Amino acid sequence: MGKLVVIDHPLVKHKLTIMRDEKTGPKEFRELLKEITLLIAYEATRRVPVYKKTVRTPLAEAEGYYFEDNKIVVVPILRAGLGMADGILELLPNASVGHIGIYRDPETLQAVEYYAKLPKLDDGSVIFVTDPMLATGVSAIKAIEIIKEQGGNDITLISLIAAPEGVKAVQDVHPDVDIYTAALDSHLNDHGYIIPGLGDAGDRLYRTK
Ligand code: URA
């Protein structure tokens, strides 16, 4: 079973509270999403492989480490996941970025892919899928499926707020995927929104309501 890691650092809690506040506008909302994602990514990248490297300080040789951030692939789920990708890229500027667009068919309620453009994936790719609201988990499950079909197998899901229903759904279908989030909220309402959540993350990022 994949891990669920809730990053409950005071800085994250503080910033998330401002994001939840309905009075917070898109500028601050976008900035905070980026900042929190950076803080979550700091933890989520803890197990990225590092290699030994010797450097010369002005005084002596020092054993150090480096990692290959070109092996990192960030995959935002459109559209709200885009707001998180920038936070990871701030830490890992040479990462590749793939994009996946998914909608839910209103009749079948199935997740349908409408866009997928990913870099070449292989066993060495370390993949971070971003989606701020892990609600039903339908989009995340589908995105992870698409990534696996294209050869990715080291996948971590990064969300801002998760609902227990979404966490369970992802863990049931993709038990190999770890989930990092800033908060685990109470439940979903009848419309699939996270309670208390923060409303529609896409609308709040891009002022579409
Ligand atoms: N998507 C959102 O933007 N918010 C929710 O609460 C659930 C899904």
PDB file of C-alpha atoms and ligand atoms in Angstrom:
ATOM      1  CA  MET A   1       0.000   0.000   0.000  1.00  0.00           C
ATOM      2  CA  GLY A   2       1.300   3.455  -0.912  1.00  0.00           C
ATOM      3  CA  LYS A   3       2.039   5.927   1.873  1.00  0.00           C
ATOM      4  CA  LEU A   4      -0.193   8.877   2.685  1.00  0.00           C
ATOM      5  CA  VAL A   5       2.002  11.728   3.935  1.00  0.00           C
ATOM      6  CA  VAL A   6       0.303  14.828   5.334  1.00  0.00           C
ATOM      7  CA  ILE A   7       2.763  17.719   5.465  1.00  0.00           C
ATOM      8  CA  ASP A   8       1.499  19.506   8.549  1.00  0.00           C
ATOM      9  CA  HIS A   9       4.414  21.909   8.952  1.00  0.00           C
ATOM     10  CA  PRO A  10       3.328  25.217  10.571  1.00  0.00           C
ATOM     11  CA  LEU A  11       4.248  27.174   7.425  1.00  0.00           C
ATOM     12  CA  VAL A  12       2.066  24.915   5.306  1.00  0.00           C
ATOM     13  CA  LYS A  13      -0.836  25.112   7.770  1.00  0.00           C
ATOM     14  CA  HIS A  14      -0.606  28.903   7.850  1.00  0.00           C
ATOM     15  CA  LYS A  15      -0.508  29.281   4.077  1.00  0.00           C
ATOM     16  CA  LEU A  16      -3.276  26.747   3.520  1.00  0.00           C
ATOM     17  CA  THR A  17      -5.570  28.600   5.898  1.00  0.00           C
ATOM     18  CA  ILE A  18      -5.169  31.755   3.807  1.00  0.00           C
ATOM     19  CA  MET A  19      -5.918  29.740   0.666  1.00  0.00           C
ATOM     20  CA  ARG A  20      -9.093  28.282   2.182  1.00  0.00           C
ATOM     21  CA  ASP A  21     -10.400  31.745   3.098  1.00  0.00           C
ATOM     22  CA  GLU A  22     -13.055  32.713   0.549  1.00  0.00           C
ATOM     23  CA  LYS A  23     -11.814  36.312   0.714  1.00  0.00           C
ATOM     24  CA  THR A  24      -8.402  35.373  -0.750  1.00  0.00           C
ATOM     25  CA  GLY A  25      -8.129  36.485  -4.391  1.00  0.00           C
ATOM     26  CA  PRO A  26      -6.449  34.746  -7.346  1.00  0.00           C
ATOM     27  CA  LYS A  27      -3.084  36.485  -7.106  1.00  0.00           C
ATOM     28  CA  GLU A  28      -2.464  35.442  -3.528  1.00  0.00           C
ATOM     29  CA  PHE A  29      -4.108  32.052  -4.128  1.00  0.00           C
ATOM     30  CA  ARG A  30      -1.729  31.281  -7.010  1.00  0.00           C
ATOM     31  CA  GLU A  31       1.339  32.449  -5.076  1.00  0.00           C
ATOM     32  CA  LEU A  32       0.410  30.379  -2.039  1.00  0.00           C
ATOM     33  CA  LEU A  33      -0.311  27.265  -4.096  1.00  0.00           C
ATOM     34  CA  LYS A  34       3.144  27.542  -5.605  1.00  0.00           C
ATOM     35  CA  GLU A  35       4.783  28.107  -2.210  1.00  0.00           C
ATOM     36  CA  ILE A  36       2.988  25.205  -0.511  1.00  0.00           C
ATOM     37  CA  THR A  37       3.767  22.894  -3.415  1.00  0.00           C
ATOM     38  CA  LEU A  38       7.434  23.767  -3.092  1.00  0.00           C
ATOM     39  CA  LEU A  39       7.303  22.850   0.604  1.00  0.00           C
ATOM     40  CA  ILE A  40       5.496  19.560  -0.102  1.00  0.00           C
ATOM     41  CA  ALA A  41       7.937  18.773  -2.913  1.00  0.00           C
ATOM     42  CA  TYR A  42      10.825  19.282  -0.502  1.00  0.00           C
ATOM     43  CA  GLU A  43       9.552  16.250   1.420  1.00  0.00           C
ATOM     44  CA  ALA A  44       8.268  14.275  -1.563  1.00  0.00           C
ATOM     45  CA  THR A  45      11.686  14.406  -3.271  1.00  0.00           C
ATOM     46  CA  ARG A  46      13.468  13.034  -0.208  1.00  0.00           C
ATOM     47  CA  ARG A  47      13.936   9.625  -1.841  1.00  0.00           C
ATOM     48  CA  VAL A  48      15.112  10.898  -5.237  1.00  0.00           C
ATOM     49  CA  PRO A  49      18.305   8.948  -6.008  1.00  0.00           C
ATOM     50  CA  VAL A  50      21.556  10.806  -5.316  1.00  0.00           C
ATOM     51  CA  TYR A  51      25.045   9.986  -6.529  1.00  0.00           C
ATOM     52  CA  LYS A  52      28.377  10.615  -4.877  1.00  0.00           C
ATOM     53  CA  LYS A  53      30.565  13.381  -6.172  1.00  0.00           C
ATOM     54  CA  THR A  54      33.845  14.782  -4.906  1.00  0.00           C
ATOM     55  CA  VAL A  55      34.449  18.523  -5.075  1.00  0.00           C
ATOM     56  CA  ARG A  56      37.362  20.688  -3.978  1.00  0.00           C
ATOM     57  CA  THR A  57      36.576  23.316  -1.392  1.00  0.00           C
ATOM     58  CA  PRO A  58      39.221  26.095  -1.069  1.00  0.00           C
ATOM     59  CA  LEU A  59      40.758  23.923   1.691  1.00  0.00           C
ATOM     60  CA  ALA A  60      40.355  20.251   0.843  1.00  0.00           C
ATOM     61  CA  GLU A  61      38.396  17.607  -1.007  1.00  0.00           C
ATOM     62  CA  ALA A  62      34.809  17.093   0.156  1.00  0.00           C
ATOM     63  CA  GLU A  63      32.575  14.119  -0.471  1.00  0.00           C
ATOM     64  CA  GLY A  64      29.274  15.401  -1.789  1.00  0.00           C
ATOM     65  CA  TYR A  65      26.220  14.347  -3.726  1.00  0.00           C
ATOM     66  CA  TYR A  66      24.258  15.318  -6.782  1.00  0.00           C
ATOM     67  CA  PHE A  67      21.056  14.172  -8.347  1.00  0.00           C
ATOM     68  CA  GLU A  68      19.911  14.182 -11.930  1.00  0.00           C
ATOM     69  CA  ASP A  69      16.902  16.428 -12.063  1.00  0.00           C
ATOM     70  CA  ASN A  70      16.487  15.659 -15.768  1.00  0.00           C
ATOM     71  CA  LYS A  71      15.135  12.267 -14.617  1.00  0.00           C
ATOM     72  CA  ILE A  72      12.295  14.039 -12.814  1.00  0.00           C
ATOM     73  CA  VAL A  73       8.987  14.381 -14.615  1.00  0.00           C
ATOM     74  CA  VAL A  74       6.231  16.664 -13.342  1.00  0.00           C
ATOM     75  CA  VAL A  75       2.766  15.887 -14.673  1.00  0.00           C
ATOM     76  CA  PRO A  76       0.070  18.426 -13.847  1.00  0.00           C
ATOM     77  CA  ILE A  77      -3.508  17.319 -14.388  1.00  0.00           C
ATOM     78  CA  LEU A  78      -5.199  20.152 -16.277  1.00  0.00           C
ATOM     79  CA  ARG A  79      -6.089  22.639 -15.324  1.00  0.00           C
ATOM     80  CA  ALA A  80      -5.631  23.232 -11.597  1.00  0.00           C
ATOM     81  CA  GLY A  81      -2.541  20.989 -11.438  1.00  0.00           C
ATOM     82  CA  LEU A  82      -0.704  23.624 -13.501  1.00  0.00           C
ATOM     83  CA  GLY A  83      -0.664  25.903 -10.489  1.00  0.00           C
ATOM     84  CA  MET A  84       1.363  23.314  -8.595  1.00  0.00           C
ATOM     85  CA  ALA A  85       3.827  22.385 -11.333  1.00  0.00           C
ATOM     86  CA  ASP A  86       5.530  25.778 -11.059  1.00  0.00           C
ATOM     87  CA  GLY A  87       6.279  25.132  -7.387  1.00  0.00           C
ATOM     88  CA  ILE A  88       8.108  21.907  -8.199  1.00  0.00           C
ATOM     89  CA  LEU A  89       9.949  23.493 -11.121  1.00  0.00           C
ATOM     90  CA  GLU A  90      11.271  26.153  -8.804  1.00  0.00           C
ATOM     91  CA  LEU A  91      13.101  23.377  -6.917  1.00  0.00           C
ATOM     92  CA  LEU A  92      13.886  21.203  -9.934  1.00  0.00           C
ATOM     93  CA  PRO A  93      14.302  23.543 -12.889  1.00  0.00           C
ATOM     94  CA  ASN A  94      15.554  20.845 -15.272  1.00  0.00           C
ATOM     95  CA  ALA A  95      12.608  18.530 -14.742  1.00  0.00           C
ATOM     96  CA  SER A  96      10.518  17.545 -17.745  1.00  0.00           C
ATOM     97  CA  VAL A  97       6.857  18.447 -17.760  1.00  0.00           C
ATOM     98  CA  GLY A  98       4.029  16.344 -19.176  1.00  0.00           C
ATOM     99  CA  HIS A  99       0.394  17.431 -19.330  1.00  0.00           C
ATOM    100  CA  ILE A 100      -2.732  15.355 -18.932  1.00  0.00           C
ATOM    101  CA  GLY A 101      -6.275  16.618 -19.479  1.00  0.00           C
ATOM    102  CA  ILE A 102      -9.185  14.576 -18.185  1.00  0.00           C
ATOM    103  CA  TYR A 103     -12.916  15.221 -17.981  1.00  0.00           C
ATOM    104  CA  ARG A 104     -15.692  13.192 -16.467  1.00  0.00           C
ATOM    105  CA  ASP A 105     -18.299  11.957 -18.932  1.00  0.00           C
ATOM    106  CA  PRO A 106     -21.599  13.187 -17.434  1.00  0.00           C
ATOM    107  CA  GLU A 107     -23.460  10.060 -18.614  1.00  0.00           C
ATOM    108  CA  THR A 108     -21.048   7.229 -17.929  1.00  0.00           C
ATOM    109  CA  LEU A 109     -19.253   9.128 -15.104  1.00  0.00           C
ATOM    110  CA  GLN A 110     -16.057   7.597 -16.482  1.00  0.00           C
ATOM    111  CA  ALA A 111     -12.838   9.626 -16.668  1.00  0.00           C
ATOM    112  CA  VAL A 112     -12.055  10.473 -20.284  1.00  0.00           C
ATOM    113  CA  GLU A 113      -8.630  11.613 -21.505  1.00  0.00           C
ATOM    114  CA  TYR A 114      -8.814  14.618 -23.845  1.00  0.00           C
ATOM    115  CA  TYR A 115      -5.117  15.486 -23.856  1.00  0.00           C
ATOM    116  CA  ALA A 116      -1.916  13.697 -22.957  1.00  0.00           C
ATOM    117  CA  LYS A 117       1.557  14.837 -23.878  1.00  0.00           C
ATOM    118  CA  LEU A 118       4.290  13.212 -21.857  1.00  0.00           C
ATOM    119  CA  PRO A 119       8.054  13.077 -22.264  1.00  0.00           C
ATOM    120  CA  LYS A 120       9.599   9.667 -22.907  1.00  0.00           C
ATOM    121  CA  LEU A 121       9.211   7.650 -19.714  1.00  0.00           C
ATOM    122  CA  ASP A 122      11.285   4.703 -18.550  1.00  0.00           C
ATOM    123  CA  ASP A 123      12.230   2.858 -15.354  1.00  0.00           C
ATOM    124  CA  GLY A 124      14.535   5.722 -14.327  1.00  0.00           C
ATOM    125  CA  SER A 125      11.829   8.395 -14.542  1.00  0.00           C
ATOM    126  CA  VAL A 126      10.776   9.801 -11.176  1.00  0.00           C
ATOM    127  CA  ILE A 127       7.281  11.132 -11.740  1.00  0.00           C
ATOM    128  CA  PHE A 128       5.269  13.624  -9.699  1.00  0.00           C
ATOM    129  CA  VAL A 129       1.610  14.018 -10.647  1.00  0.00           C
ATOM    130  CA  THR A 130       0.033  17.246  -9.388  1.00  0.00           C
ATOM    131  CA  ASP A 131      -3.647  17.842  -8.708  1.00  0.00           C
ATOM    132  CA  PRO A 132      -4.544  20.234  -5.884  1.00  0.00           C
ATOM    133  CA  MET A 133      -7.863  18.647  -4.923  1.00  0.00           C
ATOM    134  CA  LEU A 134      -7.849  14.861  -4.479  1.00  0.00           C
ATOM    135  CA  ALA A 135     -11.631  14.495  -4.290  1.00  0.00           C
ATOM    136  CA  THR A 136     -13.156  11.333  -5.829  1.00  0.00           C
ATOM    137  CA  GLY A 137      -9.732  10.326  -7.146  1.00  0.00           C
ATOM    138  CA  VAL A 138     -11.171   9.599 -10.603  1.00  0.00           C
ATOM    139  CA  SER A 139      -8.854  12.007 -12.465  1.00  0.00           C
ATOM    140  CA  ALA A 140      -5.755  10.992 -10.536  1.00  0.00           C
ATOM    141  CA  ILE A 141      -6.458   7.288 -11.094  1.00  0.00           C
ATOM    142  CA  LYS A 142      -6.872   7.845 -14.821  1.00  0.00           C
ATOM    143  CA  ALA A 143      -3.762  10.056 -15.077  1.00  0.00           C
ATOM    144  CA  ILE A 144      -1.647   7.457 -13.279  1.00  0.00           C
ATOM    145  CA  GLU A 145      -3.020   4.778 -15.605  1.00  0.00           C
ATOM    146  CA  ILE A 146      -1.988   6.839 -18.658  1.00  0.00           C
ATOM    147  CA  ILE A 147       1.501   7.370 -17.206  1.00  0.00           C
ATOM    148  CA  LYS A 148       1.909   3.645 -16.522  1.00  0.00           C
ATOM    149  CA  GLU A 149       0.771   2.806 -20.071  1.00  0.00           C
ATOM    150  CA  GLN A 150       3.543   5.077 -21.349  1.00  0.00           C
ATOM    151  CA  GLY A 151       6.222   3.323 -19.305  1.00  0.00           C
ATOM    152  CA  GLY A 152       6.319   5.259 -16.017  1.00  0.00           C
ATOM    153  CA  ASN A 153       6.386   3.242 -12.832  1.00  0.00           C
ATOM    154  CA  ASP A 154       7.866   5.456 -10.098  1.00  0.00           C
ATOM    155  CA  ILE A 155       4.908   7.746  -9.444  1.00  0.00           C
ATOM    156  CA  THR A 156       4.063  10.058  -6.552  1.00  0.00           C
ATOM    157  CA  LEU A 157       0.831  12.023  -6.355  1.00  0.00           C
ATOM    158  CA  ILE A 158       1.045  15.517  -4.881  1.00  0.00           C
ATOM    159  CA  SER A 159      -2.159  17.230  -3.824  1.00  0.00           C
ATOM    160  CA  LEU A 160      -2.982  20.204  -1.658  1.00  0.00           C
ATOM    161  CA  ILE A 161      -6.132  18.893   0.028  1.00  0.00           C
ATOM    162  CA  ALA A 162      -7.266  15.287  -0.022  1.00  0.00           C
ATOM    163  CA  ALA A 163     -10.568  13.676   0.899  1.00  0.00           C
ATOM    164  CA  PRO A 164     -10.497  10.237   2.543  1.00  0.00           C
ATOM    165  CA  GLU A 165     -12.635   8.903  -0.329  1.00  0.00           C
ATOM    166  CA  GLY A 166     -10.066   9.988  -2.918  1.00  0.00           C
ATOM    167  CA  VAL A 167      -7.116   8.635  -0.973  1.00  0.00           C
ATOM    168  CA  LYS A 168      -8.799   5.239  -0.636  1.00  0.00           C
ATOM    169  CA  ALA A 169      -9.786   5.153  -4.315  1.00  0.00           C
ATOM    170  CA  VAL A 170      -6.219   5.888  -5.475  1.00  0.00           C
ATOM    171  CA  GLN A 171      -4.683   3.455  -2.992  1.00  0.00           C
ATOM    172  CA  ASP A 172      -7.118   0.691  -4.066  1.00  0.00           C
ATOM    173  CA  VAL A 173      -6.298   1.009  -7.765  1.00  0.00           C
ATOM    174  CA  HIS A 174      -2.644   2.110  -7.565  1.00  0.00           C
ATOM    175  CA  PRO A 175      -1.235   0.697  -4.307  1.00  0.00           C
ATOM    176  CA  ASP A 176       2.306   1.446  -5.509  1.00  0.00           C
ATOM    177  CA  VAL A 177       1.748   5.227  -5.541  1.00  0.00           C
ATOM    178  CA  ASP A 178       2.574   7.427  -2.536  1.00  0.00           C
ATOM    179  CA  ILE A 179       0.338  10.424  -1.871  1.00  0.00           C
ATOM    180  CA  TYR A 180       1.644  13.697  -0.394  1.00  0.00           C
ATOM    181  CA  THR A 181      -0.814  16.361   0.686  1.00  0.00           C
ATOM    182  CA  ALA A 182      -1.045  19.408   2.930  1.00  0.00           C
ATOM    183  CA  ALA A 183      -4.348  18.355   4.540  1.00  0.00           C
ATOM    184  CA  LEU A 184      -6.699  15.425   4.852  1.00  0.00           C
ATOM    185  CA  ASP A 185     -10.194  16.921   5.051  1.00  0.00           C
ATOM    186  CA  SER A 186     -13.479  15.509   6.325  1.00  0.00           C
ATOM    187  CA  HIS A 187     -15.469  14.188   3.348  1.00  0.00           C
ATOM    188  CA  LEU A 188     -16.986  14.898  -0.074  1.00  0.00           C
ATOM    189  CA  ASN A 189     -20.372  16.543  -0.536  1.00  0.00           C
ATOM    190  CA  ASP A 190     -22.985  15.245  -2.998  1.00  0.00           C
ATOM    191  CA  HIS A 191     -21.361  17.235  -5.822  1.00  0.00           C
ATOM    192  CA  GLY A 192     -17.927  15.715  -5.244  1.00  0.00           C
ATOM    193  CA  TYR A 193     -16.501  18.825  -3.542  1.00  0.00           C
ATOM    194  CA  ILE A 194     -14.179  18.459  -0.583  1.00  0.00           C
ATOM    195  CA  ILE A 195     -15.603  19.661   2.743  1.00  0.00           C
ATOM    196  CA  PRO A 196     -14.417  22.050   4.094  1.00  0.00           C
ATOM    197  CA  GLY A 197     -11.891  22.230   1.214  1.00  0.00           C
ATOM    198  CA  LEU A 198     -11.453  25.565  -0.520  1.00  0.00           C
ATOM    199  CA  GLY A 199     -14.050  25.451  -3.279  1.00  0.00           C
ATOM    200  CA  ASP A 200     -13.122  24.937  -6.921  1.00  0.00           C
ATOM    201  CA  ALA A 201      -9.347  25.264  -7.152  1.00  0.00           C
ATOM    202  CA  GLY A 202      -9.371  25.930 -10.916  1.00  0.00           C
ATOM    203  CA  ASP A 203     -11.942  28.700 -10.594  1.00  0.00           C
ATOM    204  CA  ARG A 204     -10.050  30.291  -7.732  1.00  0.00           C
ATOM    205  CA  LEU A 205      -6.727  30.126  -9.595  1.00  0.00           C
ATOM    206  CA  TYR A 206      -8.036  31.511 -12.862  1.00  0.00           C
ATOM    207  CA  ARG A 207     -11.069  33.557 -11.735  1.00  0.00           C
ATOM    208  CA  THR A 208     -13.495  31.655 -13.897  1.00  0.00           C
ATOM    209  CA  LYS A 209     -16.473  32.124 -11.545  1.00  0.00           C
TER     210      LYS A 209
HETATM  211  N1  URA B   1     -12.137  19.978  -7.384  1.00  0.00           N
HETATM  212  C1  URA B   1     -12.039  21.173  -6.762  1.00  0.00           C
HETATM  213  O1  URA B   1     -11.534  22.124  -7.341  1.00  0.00           O
HETATM  214  N2  URA B   1     -12.497  21.295  -5.514  1.00  0.00           N
HETATM  215  C2  URA B   1     -13.059  20.281  -4.843  1.00  0.00           C
HETATM  216  O2  URA B   1     -13.465  20.447  -3.698  1.00  0.00           O
HETATM  217  C3  URA B   1     -13.158  19.034  -5.508  1.00  0.00           C
HETATM  218  C4  URA B   1     -12.704  18.911  -6.771  1.00  0.00           C
END
